[in-house]
Every structure is written in structure tokens, then in C-alpha cells.
mmCIF file of N, CA and C in Angstrom:
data_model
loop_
_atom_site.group_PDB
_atom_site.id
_atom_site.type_symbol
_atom_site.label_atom_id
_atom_site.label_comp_id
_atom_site.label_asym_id
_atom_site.label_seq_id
_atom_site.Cartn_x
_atom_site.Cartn_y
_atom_site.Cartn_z
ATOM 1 N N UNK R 300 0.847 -1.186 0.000
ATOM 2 C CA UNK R 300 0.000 0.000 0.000
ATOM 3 C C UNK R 300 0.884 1.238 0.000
ATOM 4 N N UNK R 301 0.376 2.167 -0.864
ATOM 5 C CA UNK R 301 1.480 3.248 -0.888
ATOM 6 C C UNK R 301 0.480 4.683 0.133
ATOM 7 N N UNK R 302 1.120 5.541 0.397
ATOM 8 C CA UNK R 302 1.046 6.789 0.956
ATOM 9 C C UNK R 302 0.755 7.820 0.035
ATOM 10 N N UNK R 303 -0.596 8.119 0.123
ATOM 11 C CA UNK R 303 -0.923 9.547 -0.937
ATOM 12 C C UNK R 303 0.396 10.365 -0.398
ATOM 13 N N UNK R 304 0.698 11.477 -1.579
ATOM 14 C CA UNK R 304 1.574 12.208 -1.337
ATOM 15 C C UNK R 304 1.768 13.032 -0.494
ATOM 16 N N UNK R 305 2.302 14.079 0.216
ATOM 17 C CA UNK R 305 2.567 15.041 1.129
ATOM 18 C C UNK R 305 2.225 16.353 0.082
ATOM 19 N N UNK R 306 1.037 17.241 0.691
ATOM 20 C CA UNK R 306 1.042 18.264 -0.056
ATOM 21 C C UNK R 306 2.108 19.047 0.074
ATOM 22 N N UNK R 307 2.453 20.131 -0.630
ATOM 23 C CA UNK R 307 3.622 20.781 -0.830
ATOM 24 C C UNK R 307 3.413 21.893 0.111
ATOM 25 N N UNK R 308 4.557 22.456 0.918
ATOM 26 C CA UNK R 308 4.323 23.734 1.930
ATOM 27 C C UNK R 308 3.901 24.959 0.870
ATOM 28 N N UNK R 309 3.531 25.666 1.558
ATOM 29 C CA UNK R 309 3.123 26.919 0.841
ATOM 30 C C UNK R 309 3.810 27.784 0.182
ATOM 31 N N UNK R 310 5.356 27.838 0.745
ATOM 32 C CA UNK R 310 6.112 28.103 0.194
ATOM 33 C C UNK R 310 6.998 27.786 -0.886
ATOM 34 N N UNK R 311 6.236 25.952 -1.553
ATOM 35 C CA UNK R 311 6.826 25.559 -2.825
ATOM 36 C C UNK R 311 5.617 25.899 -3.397
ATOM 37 N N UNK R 312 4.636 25.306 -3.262
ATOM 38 C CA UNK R 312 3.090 25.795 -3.681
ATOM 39 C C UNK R 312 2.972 27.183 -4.375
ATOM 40 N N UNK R 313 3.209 28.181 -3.902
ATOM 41 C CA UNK R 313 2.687 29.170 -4.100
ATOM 42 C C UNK R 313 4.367 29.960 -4.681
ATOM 43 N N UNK R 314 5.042 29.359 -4.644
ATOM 44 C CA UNK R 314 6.720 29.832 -5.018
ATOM 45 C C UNK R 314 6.406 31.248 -5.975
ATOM 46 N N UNK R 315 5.603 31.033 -7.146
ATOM 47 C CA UNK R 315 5.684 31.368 -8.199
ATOM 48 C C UNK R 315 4.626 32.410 -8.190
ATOM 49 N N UNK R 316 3.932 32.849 -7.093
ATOM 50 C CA UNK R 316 2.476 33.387 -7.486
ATOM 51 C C UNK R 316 2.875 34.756 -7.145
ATOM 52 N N UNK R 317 2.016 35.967 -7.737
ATOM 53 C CA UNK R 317 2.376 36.978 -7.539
ATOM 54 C C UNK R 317 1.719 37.512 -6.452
ATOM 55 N N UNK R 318 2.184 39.020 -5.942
ATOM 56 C CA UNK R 318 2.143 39.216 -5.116
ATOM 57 C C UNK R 318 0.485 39.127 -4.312
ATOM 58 N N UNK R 319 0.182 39.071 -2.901
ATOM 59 C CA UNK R 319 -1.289 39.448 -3.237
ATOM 60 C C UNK R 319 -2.215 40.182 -3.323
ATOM 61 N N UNK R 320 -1.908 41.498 -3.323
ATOM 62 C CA UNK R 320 -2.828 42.605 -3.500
ATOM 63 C C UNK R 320 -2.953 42.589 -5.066
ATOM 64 N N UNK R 321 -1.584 42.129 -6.320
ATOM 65 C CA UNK R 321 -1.612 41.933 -7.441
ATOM 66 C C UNK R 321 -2.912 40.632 -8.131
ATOM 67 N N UNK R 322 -2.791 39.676 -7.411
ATOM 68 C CA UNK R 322 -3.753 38.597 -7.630
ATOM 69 C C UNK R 322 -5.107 38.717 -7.368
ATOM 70 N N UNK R 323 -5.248 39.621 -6.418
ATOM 71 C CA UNK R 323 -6.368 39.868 -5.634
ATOM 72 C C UNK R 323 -7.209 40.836 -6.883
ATOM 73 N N UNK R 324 -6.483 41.524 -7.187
ATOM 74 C CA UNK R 324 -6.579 42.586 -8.665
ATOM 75 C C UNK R 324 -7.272 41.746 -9.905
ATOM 76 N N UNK R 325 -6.364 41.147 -10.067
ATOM 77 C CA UNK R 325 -6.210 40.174 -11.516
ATOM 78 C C UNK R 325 -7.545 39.213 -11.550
ATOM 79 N N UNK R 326 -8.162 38.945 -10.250
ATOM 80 C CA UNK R 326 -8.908 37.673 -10.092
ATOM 81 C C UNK R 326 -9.991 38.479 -10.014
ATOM 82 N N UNK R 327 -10.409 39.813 -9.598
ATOM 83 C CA UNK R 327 -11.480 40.897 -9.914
ATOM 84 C C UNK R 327 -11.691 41.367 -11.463
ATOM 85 N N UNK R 328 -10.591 41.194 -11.785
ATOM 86 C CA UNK R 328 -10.768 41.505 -13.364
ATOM 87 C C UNK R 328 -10.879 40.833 -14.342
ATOM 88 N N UNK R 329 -10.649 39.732 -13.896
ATOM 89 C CA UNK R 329 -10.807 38.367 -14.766
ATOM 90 C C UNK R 329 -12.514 37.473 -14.540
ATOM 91 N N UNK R 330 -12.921 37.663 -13.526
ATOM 92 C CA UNK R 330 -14.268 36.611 -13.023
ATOM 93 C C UNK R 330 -14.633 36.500 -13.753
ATOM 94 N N UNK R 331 -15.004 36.740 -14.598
ATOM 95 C CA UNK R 331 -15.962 36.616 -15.764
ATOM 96 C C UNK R 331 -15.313 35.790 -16.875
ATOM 97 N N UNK R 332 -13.875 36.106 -17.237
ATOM 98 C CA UNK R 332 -13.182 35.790 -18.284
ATOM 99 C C UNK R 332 -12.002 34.514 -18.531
ATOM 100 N N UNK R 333 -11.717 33.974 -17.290
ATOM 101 C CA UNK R 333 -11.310 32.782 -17.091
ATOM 102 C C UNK R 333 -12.075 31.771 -16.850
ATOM 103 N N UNK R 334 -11.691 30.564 -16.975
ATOM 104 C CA UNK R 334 -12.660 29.052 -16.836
ATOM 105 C C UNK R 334 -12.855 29.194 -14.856
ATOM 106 N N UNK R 335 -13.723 28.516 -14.864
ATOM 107 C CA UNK R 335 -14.652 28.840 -13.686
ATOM 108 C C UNK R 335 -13.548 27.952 -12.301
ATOM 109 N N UNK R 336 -12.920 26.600 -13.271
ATOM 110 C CA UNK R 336 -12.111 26.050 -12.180
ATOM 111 C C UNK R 336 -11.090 26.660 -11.681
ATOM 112 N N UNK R 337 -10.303 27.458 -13.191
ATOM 113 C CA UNK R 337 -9.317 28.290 -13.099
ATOM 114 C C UNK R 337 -9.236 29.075 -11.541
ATOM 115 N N UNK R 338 -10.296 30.074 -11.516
ATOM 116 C CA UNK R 338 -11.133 31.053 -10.891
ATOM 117 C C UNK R 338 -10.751 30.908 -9.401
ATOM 118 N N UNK R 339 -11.696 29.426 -9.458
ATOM 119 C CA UNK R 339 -11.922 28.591 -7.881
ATOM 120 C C UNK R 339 -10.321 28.580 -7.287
ATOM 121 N N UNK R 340 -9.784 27.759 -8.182
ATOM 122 C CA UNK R 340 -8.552 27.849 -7.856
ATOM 123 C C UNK R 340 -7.297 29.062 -7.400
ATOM 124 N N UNK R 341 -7.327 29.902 -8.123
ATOM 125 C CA UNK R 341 -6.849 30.680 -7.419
ATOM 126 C C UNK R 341 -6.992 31.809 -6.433
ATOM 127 N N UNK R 342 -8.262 31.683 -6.239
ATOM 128 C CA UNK R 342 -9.297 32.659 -5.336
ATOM 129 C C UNK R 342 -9.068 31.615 -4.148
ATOM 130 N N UNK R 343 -9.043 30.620 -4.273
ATOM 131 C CA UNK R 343 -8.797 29.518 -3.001
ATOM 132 C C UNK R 343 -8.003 29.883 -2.688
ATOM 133 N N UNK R 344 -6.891 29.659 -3.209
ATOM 134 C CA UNK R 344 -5.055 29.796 -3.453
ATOM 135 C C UNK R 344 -5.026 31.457 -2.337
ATOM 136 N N UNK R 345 -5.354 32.096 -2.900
ATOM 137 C CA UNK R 345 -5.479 33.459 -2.608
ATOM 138 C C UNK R 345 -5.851 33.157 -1.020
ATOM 139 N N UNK R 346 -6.850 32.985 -1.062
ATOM 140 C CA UNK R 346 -7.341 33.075 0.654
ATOM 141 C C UNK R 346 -6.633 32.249 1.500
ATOM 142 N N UNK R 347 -5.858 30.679 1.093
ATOM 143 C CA UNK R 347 -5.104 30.331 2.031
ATOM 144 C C UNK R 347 -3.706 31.021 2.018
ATOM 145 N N UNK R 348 -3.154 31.931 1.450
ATOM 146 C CA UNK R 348 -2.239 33.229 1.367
ATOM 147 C C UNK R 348 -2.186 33.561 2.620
ATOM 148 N N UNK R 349 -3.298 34.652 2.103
ATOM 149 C CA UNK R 349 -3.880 35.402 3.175
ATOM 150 C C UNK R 349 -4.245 35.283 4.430
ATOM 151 N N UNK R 350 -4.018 33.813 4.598
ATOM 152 C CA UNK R 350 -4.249 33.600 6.520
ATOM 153 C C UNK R 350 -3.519 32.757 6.322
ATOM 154 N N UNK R 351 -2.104 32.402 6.047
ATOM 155 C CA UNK R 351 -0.943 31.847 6.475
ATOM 156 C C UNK R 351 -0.281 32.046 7.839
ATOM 157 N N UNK R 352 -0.637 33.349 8.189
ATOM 158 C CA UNK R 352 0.371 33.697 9.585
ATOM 159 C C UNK R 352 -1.264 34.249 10.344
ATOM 160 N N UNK R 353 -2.270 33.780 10.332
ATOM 161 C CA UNK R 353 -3.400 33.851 11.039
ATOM 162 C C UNK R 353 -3.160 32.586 12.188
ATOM 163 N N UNK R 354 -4.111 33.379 13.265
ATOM 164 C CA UNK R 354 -3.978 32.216 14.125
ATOM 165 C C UNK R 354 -4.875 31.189 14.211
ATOM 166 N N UNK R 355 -4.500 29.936 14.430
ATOM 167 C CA UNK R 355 -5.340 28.623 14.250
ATOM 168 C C UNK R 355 -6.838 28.665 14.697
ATOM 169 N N UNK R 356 -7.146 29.567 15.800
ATOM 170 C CA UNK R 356 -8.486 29.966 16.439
ATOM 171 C C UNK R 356 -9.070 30.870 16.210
ATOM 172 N N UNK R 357 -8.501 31.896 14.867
ATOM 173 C CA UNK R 357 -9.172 33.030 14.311
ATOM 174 C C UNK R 357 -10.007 32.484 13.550
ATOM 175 N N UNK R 358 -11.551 32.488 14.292
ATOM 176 C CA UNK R 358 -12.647 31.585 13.079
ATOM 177 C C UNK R 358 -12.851 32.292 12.382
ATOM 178 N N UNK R 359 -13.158 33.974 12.105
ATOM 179 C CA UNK R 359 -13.618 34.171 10.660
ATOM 180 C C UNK R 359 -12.523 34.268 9.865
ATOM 181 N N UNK R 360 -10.771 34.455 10.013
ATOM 182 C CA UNK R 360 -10.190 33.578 9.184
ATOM 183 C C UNK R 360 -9.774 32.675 8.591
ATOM 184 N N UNK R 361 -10.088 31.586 9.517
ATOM 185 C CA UNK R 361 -9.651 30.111 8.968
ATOM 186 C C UNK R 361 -11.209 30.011 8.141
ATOM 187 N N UNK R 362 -12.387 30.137 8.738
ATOM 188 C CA UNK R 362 -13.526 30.191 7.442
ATOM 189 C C UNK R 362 -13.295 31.007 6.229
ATOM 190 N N UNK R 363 -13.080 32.073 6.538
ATOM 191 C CA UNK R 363 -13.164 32.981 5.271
ATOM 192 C C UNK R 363 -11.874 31.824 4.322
ATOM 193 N N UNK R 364 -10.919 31.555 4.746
ATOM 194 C CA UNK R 364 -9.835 30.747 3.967
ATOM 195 C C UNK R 364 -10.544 29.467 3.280
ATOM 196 N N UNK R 365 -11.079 28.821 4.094
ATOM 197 C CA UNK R 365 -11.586 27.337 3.828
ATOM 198 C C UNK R 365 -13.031 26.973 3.021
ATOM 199 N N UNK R 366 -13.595 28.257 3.352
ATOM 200 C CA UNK R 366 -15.294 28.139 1.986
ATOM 201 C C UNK R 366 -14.690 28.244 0.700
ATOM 202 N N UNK R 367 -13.806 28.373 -0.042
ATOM 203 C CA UNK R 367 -13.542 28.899 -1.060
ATOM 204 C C UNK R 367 -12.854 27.270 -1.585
ATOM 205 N N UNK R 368 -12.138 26.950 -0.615
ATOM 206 C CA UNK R 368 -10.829 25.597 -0.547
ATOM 207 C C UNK R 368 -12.134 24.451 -0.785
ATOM 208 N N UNK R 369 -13.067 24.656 -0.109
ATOM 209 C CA UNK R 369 -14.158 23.356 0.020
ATOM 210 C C UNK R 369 -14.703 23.355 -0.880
ATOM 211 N N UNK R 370 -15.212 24.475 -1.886
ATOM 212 C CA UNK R 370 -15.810 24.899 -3.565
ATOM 213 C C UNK R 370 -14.722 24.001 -4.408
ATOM 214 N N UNK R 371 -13.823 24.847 -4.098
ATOM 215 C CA UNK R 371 -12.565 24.098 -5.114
ATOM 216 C C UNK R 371 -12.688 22.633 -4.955
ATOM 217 N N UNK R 372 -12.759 22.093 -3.900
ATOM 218 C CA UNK R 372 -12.671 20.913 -3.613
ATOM 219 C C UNK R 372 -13.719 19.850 -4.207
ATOM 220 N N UNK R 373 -15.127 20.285 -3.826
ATOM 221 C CA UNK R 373 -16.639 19.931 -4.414
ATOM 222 C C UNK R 373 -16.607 19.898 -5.896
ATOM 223 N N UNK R 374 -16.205 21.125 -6.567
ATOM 224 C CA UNK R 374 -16.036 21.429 -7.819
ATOM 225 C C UNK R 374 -15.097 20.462 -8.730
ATOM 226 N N UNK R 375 -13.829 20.500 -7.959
ATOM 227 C CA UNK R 375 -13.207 19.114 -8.870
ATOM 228 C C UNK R 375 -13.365 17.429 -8.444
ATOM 229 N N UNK R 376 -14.503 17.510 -7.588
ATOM 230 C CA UNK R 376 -15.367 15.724 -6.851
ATOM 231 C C UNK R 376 -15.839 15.850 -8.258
ATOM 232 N N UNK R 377 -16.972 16.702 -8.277
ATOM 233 C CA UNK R 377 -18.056 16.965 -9.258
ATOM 234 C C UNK R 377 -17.878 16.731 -10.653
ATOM 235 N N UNK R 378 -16.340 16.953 -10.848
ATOM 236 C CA UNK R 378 -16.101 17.346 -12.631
ATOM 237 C C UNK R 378 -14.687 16.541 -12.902
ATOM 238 N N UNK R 379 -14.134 16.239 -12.015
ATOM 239 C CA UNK R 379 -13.063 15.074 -12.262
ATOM 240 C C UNK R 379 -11.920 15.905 -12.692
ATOM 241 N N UNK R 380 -11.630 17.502 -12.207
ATOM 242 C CA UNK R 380 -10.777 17.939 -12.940
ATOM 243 C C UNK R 380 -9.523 18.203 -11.893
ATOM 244 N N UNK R 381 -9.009 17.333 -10.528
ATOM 245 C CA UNK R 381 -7.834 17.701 -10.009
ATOM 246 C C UNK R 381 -6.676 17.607 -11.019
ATOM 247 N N UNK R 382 -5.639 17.595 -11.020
ATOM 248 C CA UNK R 382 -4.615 18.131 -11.671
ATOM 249 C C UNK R 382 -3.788 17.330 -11.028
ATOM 250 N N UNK R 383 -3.787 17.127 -9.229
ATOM 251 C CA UNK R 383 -2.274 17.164 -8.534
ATOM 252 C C UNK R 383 -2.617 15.601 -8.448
ATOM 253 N N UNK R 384 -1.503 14.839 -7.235
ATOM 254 C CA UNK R 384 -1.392 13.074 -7.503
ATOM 255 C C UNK R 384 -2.746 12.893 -6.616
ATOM 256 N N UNK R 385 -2.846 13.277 -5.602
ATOM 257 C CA UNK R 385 -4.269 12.781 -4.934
ATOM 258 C C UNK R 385 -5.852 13.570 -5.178
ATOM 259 N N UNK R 386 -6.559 12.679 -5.532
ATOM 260 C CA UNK R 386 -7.874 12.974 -5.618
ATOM 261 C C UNK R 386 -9.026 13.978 -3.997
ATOM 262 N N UNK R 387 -9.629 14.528 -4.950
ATOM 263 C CA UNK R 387 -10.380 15.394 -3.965
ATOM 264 C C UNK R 387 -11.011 14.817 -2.629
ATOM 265 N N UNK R 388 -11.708 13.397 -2.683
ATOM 266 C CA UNK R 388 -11.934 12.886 -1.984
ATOM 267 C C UNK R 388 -11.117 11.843 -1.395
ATOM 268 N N UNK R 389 -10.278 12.348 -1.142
ATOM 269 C CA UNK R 389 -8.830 11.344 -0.292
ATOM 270 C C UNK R 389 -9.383 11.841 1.150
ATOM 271 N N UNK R 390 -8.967 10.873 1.668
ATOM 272 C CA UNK R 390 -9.359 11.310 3.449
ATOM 273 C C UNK R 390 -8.684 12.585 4.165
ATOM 274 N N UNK R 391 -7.264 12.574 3.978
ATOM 275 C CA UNK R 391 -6.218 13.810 4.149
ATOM 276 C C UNK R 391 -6.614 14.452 3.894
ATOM 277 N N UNK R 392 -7.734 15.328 2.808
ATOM 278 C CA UNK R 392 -8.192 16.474 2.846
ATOM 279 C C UNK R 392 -9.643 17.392 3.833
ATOM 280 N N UNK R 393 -10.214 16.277 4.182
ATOM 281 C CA UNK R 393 -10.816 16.229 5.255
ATOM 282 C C UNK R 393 -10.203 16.637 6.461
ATOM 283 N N UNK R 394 -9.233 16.369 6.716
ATOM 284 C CA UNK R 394 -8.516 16.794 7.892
ATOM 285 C C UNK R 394 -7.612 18.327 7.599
ATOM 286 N N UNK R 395 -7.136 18.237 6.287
ATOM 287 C CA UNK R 395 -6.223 19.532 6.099
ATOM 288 C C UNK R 395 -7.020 19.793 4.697
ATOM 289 N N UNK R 396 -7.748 21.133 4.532
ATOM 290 C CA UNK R 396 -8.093 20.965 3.359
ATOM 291 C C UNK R 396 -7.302 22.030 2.554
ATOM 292 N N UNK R 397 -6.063 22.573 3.354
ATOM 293 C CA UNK R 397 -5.582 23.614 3.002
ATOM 294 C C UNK R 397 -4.773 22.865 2.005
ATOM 295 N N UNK R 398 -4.033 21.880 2.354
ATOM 296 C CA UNK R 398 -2.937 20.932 1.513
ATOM 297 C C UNK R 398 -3.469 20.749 0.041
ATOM 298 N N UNK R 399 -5.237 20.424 -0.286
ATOM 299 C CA UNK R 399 -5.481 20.251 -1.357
ATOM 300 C C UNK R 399 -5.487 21.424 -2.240
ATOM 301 N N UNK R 400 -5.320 23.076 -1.942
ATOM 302 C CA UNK R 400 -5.485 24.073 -2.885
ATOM 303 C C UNK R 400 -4.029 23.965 -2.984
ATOM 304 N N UNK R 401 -3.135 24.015 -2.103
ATOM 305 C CA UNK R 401 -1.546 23.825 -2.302
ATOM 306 C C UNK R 401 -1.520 23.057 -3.056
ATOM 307 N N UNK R 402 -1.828 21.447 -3.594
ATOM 308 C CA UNK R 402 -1.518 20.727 -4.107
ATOM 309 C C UNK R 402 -1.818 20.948 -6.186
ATOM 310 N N UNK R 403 -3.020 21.823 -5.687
ATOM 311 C CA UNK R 403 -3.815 21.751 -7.102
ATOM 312 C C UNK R 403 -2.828 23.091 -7.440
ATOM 313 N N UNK R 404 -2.435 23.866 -6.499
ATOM 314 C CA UNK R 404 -2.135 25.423 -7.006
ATOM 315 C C UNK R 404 -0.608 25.150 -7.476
ATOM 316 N N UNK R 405 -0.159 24.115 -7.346
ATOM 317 C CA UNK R 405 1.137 23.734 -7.535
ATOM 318 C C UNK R 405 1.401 23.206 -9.185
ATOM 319 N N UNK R 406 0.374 21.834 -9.306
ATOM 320 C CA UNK R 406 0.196 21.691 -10.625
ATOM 321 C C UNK R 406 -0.145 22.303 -11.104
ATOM 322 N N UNK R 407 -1.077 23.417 -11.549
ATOM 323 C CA UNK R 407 -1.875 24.733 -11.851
ATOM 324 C C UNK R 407 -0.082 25.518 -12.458
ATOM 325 N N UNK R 408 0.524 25.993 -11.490
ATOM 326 C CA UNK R 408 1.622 27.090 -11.641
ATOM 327 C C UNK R 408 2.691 26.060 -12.522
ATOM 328 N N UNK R 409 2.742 24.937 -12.299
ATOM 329 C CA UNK R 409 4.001 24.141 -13.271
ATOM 330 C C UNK R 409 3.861 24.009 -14.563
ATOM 331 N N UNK R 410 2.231 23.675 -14.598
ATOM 332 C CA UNK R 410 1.793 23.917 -16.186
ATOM 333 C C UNK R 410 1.477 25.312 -16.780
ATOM 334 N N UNK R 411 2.174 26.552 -16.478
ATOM 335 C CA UNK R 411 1.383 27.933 -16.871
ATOM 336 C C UNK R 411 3.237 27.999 -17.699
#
């Protein structure tokens, strides 16, 4: 039996992404004009950013981070479109669901 993979820290994950007041920009100006997974994805991406150095018991940040991560998540159950080695419904994401936008935002940035 093998071991789904280890999602990637945020800091390989996101290595490549621009800054975030820049993304935050780009993803307002785009809603309309990119593919909808695209979207999910980095609007996810974006919000687990943004409460990286939040604290573990700040609930309206770890929510505000994680409704967006759980769309992304539902969205590629729904449509079969993850990207990274483990599937949406792996158990590990249940427990960390932050690992799965890292994981997808990783393949996402290798193929751009």
C-alpha cells in the first residue's frame, strides 16, 4: 500500500504566485473571463495566502480561507478535474483541506 503524497508547503506551492494585493486585482478583473475552475482555484489559493500567519483559532479567518478551498474541492469531486497526484476525496483532505489548494495550485503554476 502506498502513501498519498505530502502536499507541498506553501512556500513551494505558491513559489511562483504573484504578489497578493496583485492577484487579488487580476482575479477581480478576470471573473468573468477565465474558466470557472481556473477562478476557484486561485481565489482559493489566494485566501489560504492570506491567513498563512493567522492564528489557528481566528474563526472568521480560517472560514473565510476554507469556503472557497471546500468549492474548489466539491467542484473538482463533481467534474473530475484535479490536476495534482491525490484525488479530492482522499481522506487527508478532510482533515487539512488547506494541503489540497496547495496541491492543485502547484500543478496549476508548473503547467502555466
Amino acid at each position: 500500500m502506498t502513501t498519498p503524497a505530502s502536499p507541498p508547503s506553501p512556500e513551494v506551492a505558491y513559489a511562483t504566485a504573484p504578489p497578493l494585493n496583485l492577484e487579488a486585482d487580476e482575479l477581480m478583473r478576470l471573473r468573468r473571463s477565465i474558466p470557472q475552475r481556473e477562478w476557484l482555484l486561485r481565489y482559493a489559493a489566494l485566501g489560504d495566502r492570506q491567513t498563512l500567519n493567522a492564528h489557528p483559532d481566528d474563526g472568521k479567518a480560517q472560514t473565510g480561507a476554507l469556503r472557497p478551498i471546500q468549492k474548489l474541492i466539491g467542484y473538482d469531486t463533481e467534474h473530475g478535474t484535479t490536476t495534482g497526484p491525490v484525488a479530492p476525496d482522499d481522506a487527508q483532505w478532510a482533515a487539512f483541506p488547506r494541503g489540497y489548494v496547495r496541491q492543485e495550485y502547484a500543478a496549476w503554476a508548473a503547467s502555466q
